[in-house]
C-alpha positions as a Python dict, from the first residue, in 0.01 Angstrom:
ca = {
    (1, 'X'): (0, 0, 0),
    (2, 'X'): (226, -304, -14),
    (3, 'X'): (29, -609, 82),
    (4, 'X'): (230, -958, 175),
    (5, 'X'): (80, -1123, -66),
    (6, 'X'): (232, -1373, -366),
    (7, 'X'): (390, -1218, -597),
    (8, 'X'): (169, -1279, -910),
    (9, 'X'): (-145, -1196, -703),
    (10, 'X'): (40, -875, -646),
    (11, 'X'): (24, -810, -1008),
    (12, 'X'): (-324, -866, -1031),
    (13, 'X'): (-460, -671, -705),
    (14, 'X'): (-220, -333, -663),
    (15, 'X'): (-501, -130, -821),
    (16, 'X'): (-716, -292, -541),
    (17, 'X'): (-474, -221, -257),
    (18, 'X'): (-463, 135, -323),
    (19, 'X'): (-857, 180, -327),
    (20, 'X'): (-967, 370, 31),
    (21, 'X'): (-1178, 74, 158),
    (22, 'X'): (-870, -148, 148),
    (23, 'X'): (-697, 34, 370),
    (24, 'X'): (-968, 103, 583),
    (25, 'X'): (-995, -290, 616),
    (26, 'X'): (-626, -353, 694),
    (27, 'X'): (-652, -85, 974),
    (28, 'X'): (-1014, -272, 1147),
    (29, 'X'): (-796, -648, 1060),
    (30, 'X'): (-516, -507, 1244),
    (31, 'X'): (-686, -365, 1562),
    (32, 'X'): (-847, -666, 1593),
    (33, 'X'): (-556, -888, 1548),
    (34, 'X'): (-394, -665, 1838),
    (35, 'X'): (-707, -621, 2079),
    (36, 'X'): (-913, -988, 2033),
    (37, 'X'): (-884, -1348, 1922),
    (38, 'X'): (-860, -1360, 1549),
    (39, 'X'): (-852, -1623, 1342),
    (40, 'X'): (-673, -1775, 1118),
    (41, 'X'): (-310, -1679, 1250),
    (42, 'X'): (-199, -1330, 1094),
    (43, 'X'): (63, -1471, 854),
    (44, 'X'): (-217, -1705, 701),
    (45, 'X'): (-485, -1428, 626),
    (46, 'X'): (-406, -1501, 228),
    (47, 'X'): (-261, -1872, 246),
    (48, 'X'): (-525, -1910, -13),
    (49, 'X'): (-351, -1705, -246),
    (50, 'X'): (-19, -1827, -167),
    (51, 'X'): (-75, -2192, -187),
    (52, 'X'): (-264, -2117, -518),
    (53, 'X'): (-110, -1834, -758),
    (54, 'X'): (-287, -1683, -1003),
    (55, 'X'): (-173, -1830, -1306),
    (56, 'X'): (-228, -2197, -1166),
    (57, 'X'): (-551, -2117, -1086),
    (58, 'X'): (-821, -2344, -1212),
    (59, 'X'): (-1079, -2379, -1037),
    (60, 'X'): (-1208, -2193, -721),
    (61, 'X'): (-1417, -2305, -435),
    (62, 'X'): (-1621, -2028, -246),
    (63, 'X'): (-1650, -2071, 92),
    (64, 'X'): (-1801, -1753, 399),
    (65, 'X'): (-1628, -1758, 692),
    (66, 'X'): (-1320, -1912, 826),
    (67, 'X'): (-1378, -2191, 1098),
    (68, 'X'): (-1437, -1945, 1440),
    (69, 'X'): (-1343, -2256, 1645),
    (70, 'X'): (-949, -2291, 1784),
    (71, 'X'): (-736, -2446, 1587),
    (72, 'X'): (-903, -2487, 1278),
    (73, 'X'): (-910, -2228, 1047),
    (74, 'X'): (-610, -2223, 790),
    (75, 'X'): (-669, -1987, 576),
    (76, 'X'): (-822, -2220, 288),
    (77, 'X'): (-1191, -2238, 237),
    (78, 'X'): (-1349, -2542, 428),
    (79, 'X'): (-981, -2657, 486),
    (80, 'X'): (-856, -2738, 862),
    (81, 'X'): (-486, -2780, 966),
    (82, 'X'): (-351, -3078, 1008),
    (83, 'X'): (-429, -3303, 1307),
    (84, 'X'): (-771, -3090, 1323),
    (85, 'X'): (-1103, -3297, 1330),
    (86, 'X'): (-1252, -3275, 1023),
    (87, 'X'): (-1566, -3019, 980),
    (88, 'X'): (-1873, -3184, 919),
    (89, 'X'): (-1947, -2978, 577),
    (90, 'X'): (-1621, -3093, 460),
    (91, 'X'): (-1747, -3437, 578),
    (92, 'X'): (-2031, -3381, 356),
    (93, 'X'): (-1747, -3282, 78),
    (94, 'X'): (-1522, -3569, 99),
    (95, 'X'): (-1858, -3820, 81),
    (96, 'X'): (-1968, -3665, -241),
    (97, 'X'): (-1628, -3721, -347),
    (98, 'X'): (-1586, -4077, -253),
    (99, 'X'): (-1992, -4118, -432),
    (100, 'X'): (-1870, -3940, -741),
    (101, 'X'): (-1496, -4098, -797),
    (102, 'X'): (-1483, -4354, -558),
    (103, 'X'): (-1224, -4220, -356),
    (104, 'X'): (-1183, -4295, 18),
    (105, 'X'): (-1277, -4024, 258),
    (106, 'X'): (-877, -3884, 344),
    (107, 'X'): (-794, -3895, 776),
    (108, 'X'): (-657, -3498, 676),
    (109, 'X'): (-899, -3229, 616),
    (110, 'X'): (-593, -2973, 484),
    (111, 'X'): (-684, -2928, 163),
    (112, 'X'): (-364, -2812, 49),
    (113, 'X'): (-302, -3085, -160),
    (114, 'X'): (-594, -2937, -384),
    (115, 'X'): (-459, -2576, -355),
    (116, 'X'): (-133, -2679, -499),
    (117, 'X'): (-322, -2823, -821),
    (118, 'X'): (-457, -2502, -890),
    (119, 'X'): (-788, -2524, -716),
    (120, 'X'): (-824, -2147, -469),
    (121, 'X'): (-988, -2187, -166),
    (122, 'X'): (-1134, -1854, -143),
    (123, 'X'): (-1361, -1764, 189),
    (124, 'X'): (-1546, -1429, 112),
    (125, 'X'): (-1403, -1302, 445),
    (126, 'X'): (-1053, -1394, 505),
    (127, 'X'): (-1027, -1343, 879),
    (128, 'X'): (-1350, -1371, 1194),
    (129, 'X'): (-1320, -1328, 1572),
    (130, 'X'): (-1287, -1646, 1737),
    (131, 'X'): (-1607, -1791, 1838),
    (132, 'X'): (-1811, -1541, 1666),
    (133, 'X'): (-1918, -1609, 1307),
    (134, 'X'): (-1953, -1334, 1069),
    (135, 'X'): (-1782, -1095, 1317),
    (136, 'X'): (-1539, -922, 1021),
    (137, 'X'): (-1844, -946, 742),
    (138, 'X'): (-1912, -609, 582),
    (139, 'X'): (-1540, -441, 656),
    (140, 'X'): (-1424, -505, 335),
    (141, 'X'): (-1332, -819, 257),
    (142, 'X'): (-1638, -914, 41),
    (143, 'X'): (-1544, -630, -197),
    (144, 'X'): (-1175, -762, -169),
    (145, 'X'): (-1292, -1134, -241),
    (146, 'X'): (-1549, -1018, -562),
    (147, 'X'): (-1223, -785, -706),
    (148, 'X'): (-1053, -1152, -668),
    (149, 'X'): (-1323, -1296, -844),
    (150, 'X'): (-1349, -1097, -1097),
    (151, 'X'): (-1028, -1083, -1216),
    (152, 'X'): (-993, -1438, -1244),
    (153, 'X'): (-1293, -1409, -1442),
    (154, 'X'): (-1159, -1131, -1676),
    (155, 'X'): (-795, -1258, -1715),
    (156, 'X'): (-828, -1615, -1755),
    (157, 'X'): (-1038, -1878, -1933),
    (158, 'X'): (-1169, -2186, -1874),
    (159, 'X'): (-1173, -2200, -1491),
    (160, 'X'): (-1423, -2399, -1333),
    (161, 'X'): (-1607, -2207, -1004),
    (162, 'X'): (-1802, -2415, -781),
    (163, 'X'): (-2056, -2223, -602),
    (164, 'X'): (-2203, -2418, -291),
    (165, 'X'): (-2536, -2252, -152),
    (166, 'X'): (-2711, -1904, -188),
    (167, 'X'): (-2430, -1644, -119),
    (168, 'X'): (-2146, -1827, -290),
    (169, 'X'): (-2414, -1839, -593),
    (170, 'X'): (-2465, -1434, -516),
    (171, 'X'): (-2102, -1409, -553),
    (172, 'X'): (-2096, -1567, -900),
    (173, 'X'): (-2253, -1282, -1044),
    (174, 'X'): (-1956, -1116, -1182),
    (175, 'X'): (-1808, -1456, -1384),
    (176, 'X'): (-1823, -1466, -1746),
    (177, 'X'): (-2038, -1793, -1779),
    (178, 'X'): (-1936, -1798, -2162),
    (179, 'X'): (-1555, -1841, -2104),
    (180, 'X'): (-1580, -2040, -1762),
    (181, 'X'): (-1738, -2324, -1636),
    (182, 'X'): (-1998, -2255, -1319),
    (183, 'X'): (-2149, -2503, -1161),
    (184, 'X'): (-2369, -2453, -797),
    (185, 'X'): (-2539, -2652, -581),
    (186, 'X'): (-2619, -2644, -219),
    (187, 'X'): (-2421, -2588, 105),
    (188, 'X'): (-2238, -2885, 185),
    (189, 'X'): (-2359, -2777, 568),
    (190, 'X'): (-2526, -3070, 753),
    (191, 'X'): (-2837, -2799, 720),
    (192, 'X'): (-2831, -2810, 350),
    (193, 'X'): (-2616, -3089, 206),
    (194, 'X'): (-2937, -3336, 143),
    (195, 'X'): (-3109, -3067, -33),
    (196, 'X'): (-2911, -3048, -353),
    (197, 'X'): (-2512, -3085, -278),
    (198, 'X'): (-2505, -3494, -277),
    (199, 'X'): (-2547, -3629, -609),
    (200, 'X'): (-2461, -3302, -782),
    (201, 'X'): (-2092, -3448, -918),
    (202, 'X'): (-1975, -3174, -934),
    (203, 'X'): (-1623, -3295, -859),
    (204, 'X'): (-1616, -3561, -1197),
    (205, 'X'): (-1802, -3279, -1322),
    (206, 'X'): (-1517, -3041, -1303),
    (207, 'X'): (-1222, -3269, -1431),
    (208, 'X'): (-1441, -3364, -1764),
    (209, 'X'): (-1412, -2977, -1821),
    (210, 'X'): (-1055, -2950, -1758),
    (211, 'X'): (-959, -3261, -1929),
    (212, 'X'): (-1214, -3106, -2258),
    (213, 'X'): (-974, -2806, -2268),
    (214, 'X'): (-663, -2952, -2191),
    (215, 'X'): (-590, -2947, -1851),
    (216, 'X'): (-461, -3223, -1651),
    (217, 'X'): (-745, -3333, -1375),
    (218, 'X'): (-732, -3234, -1011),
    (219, 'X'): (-699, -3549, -783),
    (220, 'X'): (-955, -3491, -489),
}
């Protein structure tokens, strides 16, 4: 099957494409696309992957759903588009950031800027009906995303994964912990965020472990 997808994520996921469940999940993505509200817009199902290719990946942020609300998902984990209020768990994000490096919380919530430093945005399920989260969980996608996340895993070294709350942290299971750096914490959700996501650091954290192996920093 020939997925729209970039090029060097082609590479890595044709075996995946091919598999049965795959195309059972394009064929449920596209009835829904063509019978229901769907979000994000079609053409931004794997912006994730095309702001981000697979050899500039280094580090990935797991995220669940895309935003259900109009508007606002853009295909990047806990990303909005631009002129979008910002979400309150990536809020939560930006304020651990501006704790941990004394950065200003940014007016934008597109996180783009981070995606083209090498940091994937990766939702477990890349599409949702509007207004109804968790709609398109169990179709496919999460065996899509932990193929994703397990070849970054495999084929590369030294990536950092940040796994926020108790299914991002289920998701971990398949990275090599020896060759990458994993760090968790809680949701950034205004549910969870006091409970073990502020005053993690994860984000100075992270750039200590690419600078260690020779990477340049990502500016959050």
């Amino acid at each position: 099957m020939q997925v729209k997808i970039e090029s060097s994520w082609q590479q890595v996921l044709q075996d995946e494409f091919e598999k049965p469940y795959f195309q059972e999940l394009i064929q449920f993505v596209k009835s829904e696309y063509a019978t229901t509200e769907v979000y994000p817009a079609g053409k931004n199902i794997f912006h994730a992957f095309e702001e981000c290719p697979f050899d500039q990946v280094r580090v990935v942020i797991l995220g669940q759903d895309p935003y259900h609300g109009k508007g606002q998902a853009n295909g990047l984990a806990f990303s909005v588009s631009e002129g979008i209020r910002t979400p309150p768990s990536l809020l939560n994000i930006f304020k651990e950031i501006e704790a941990d490096l004394g950065k200003p919380i940014p007016r934008s919530g597109n996180l783009e800027r981070w995606a083209e430093q090498g940091v994937l945005l990766l939702n477990a399920t890349l599409t949702v009906r509007a207004h109804q989260a968790g709609s398109h969980q169990k179709k496919g996608w999460e065996e899509f995303t932990d193929a994703v996340i397990k070849k970054v895993s495999d084929l590369k070294e030294n990536v950092v994964f940040l796994l926020w709350g108790a299914y991002a942290q289920k998701k971990g299971q398949m990275i090599d912990s020896q060759k990458h750096l994993v760090l968790k914490a809680a949701h950034p959700s205004p549910f969870a965020a006091d409970k073990g996501f502020f005053g993690t650091r994860h984000f100075s954290k992270a750039n200590a472990y690419l600078r260690g192996h020779g990477q340049p920093e990502i500016d959050w």
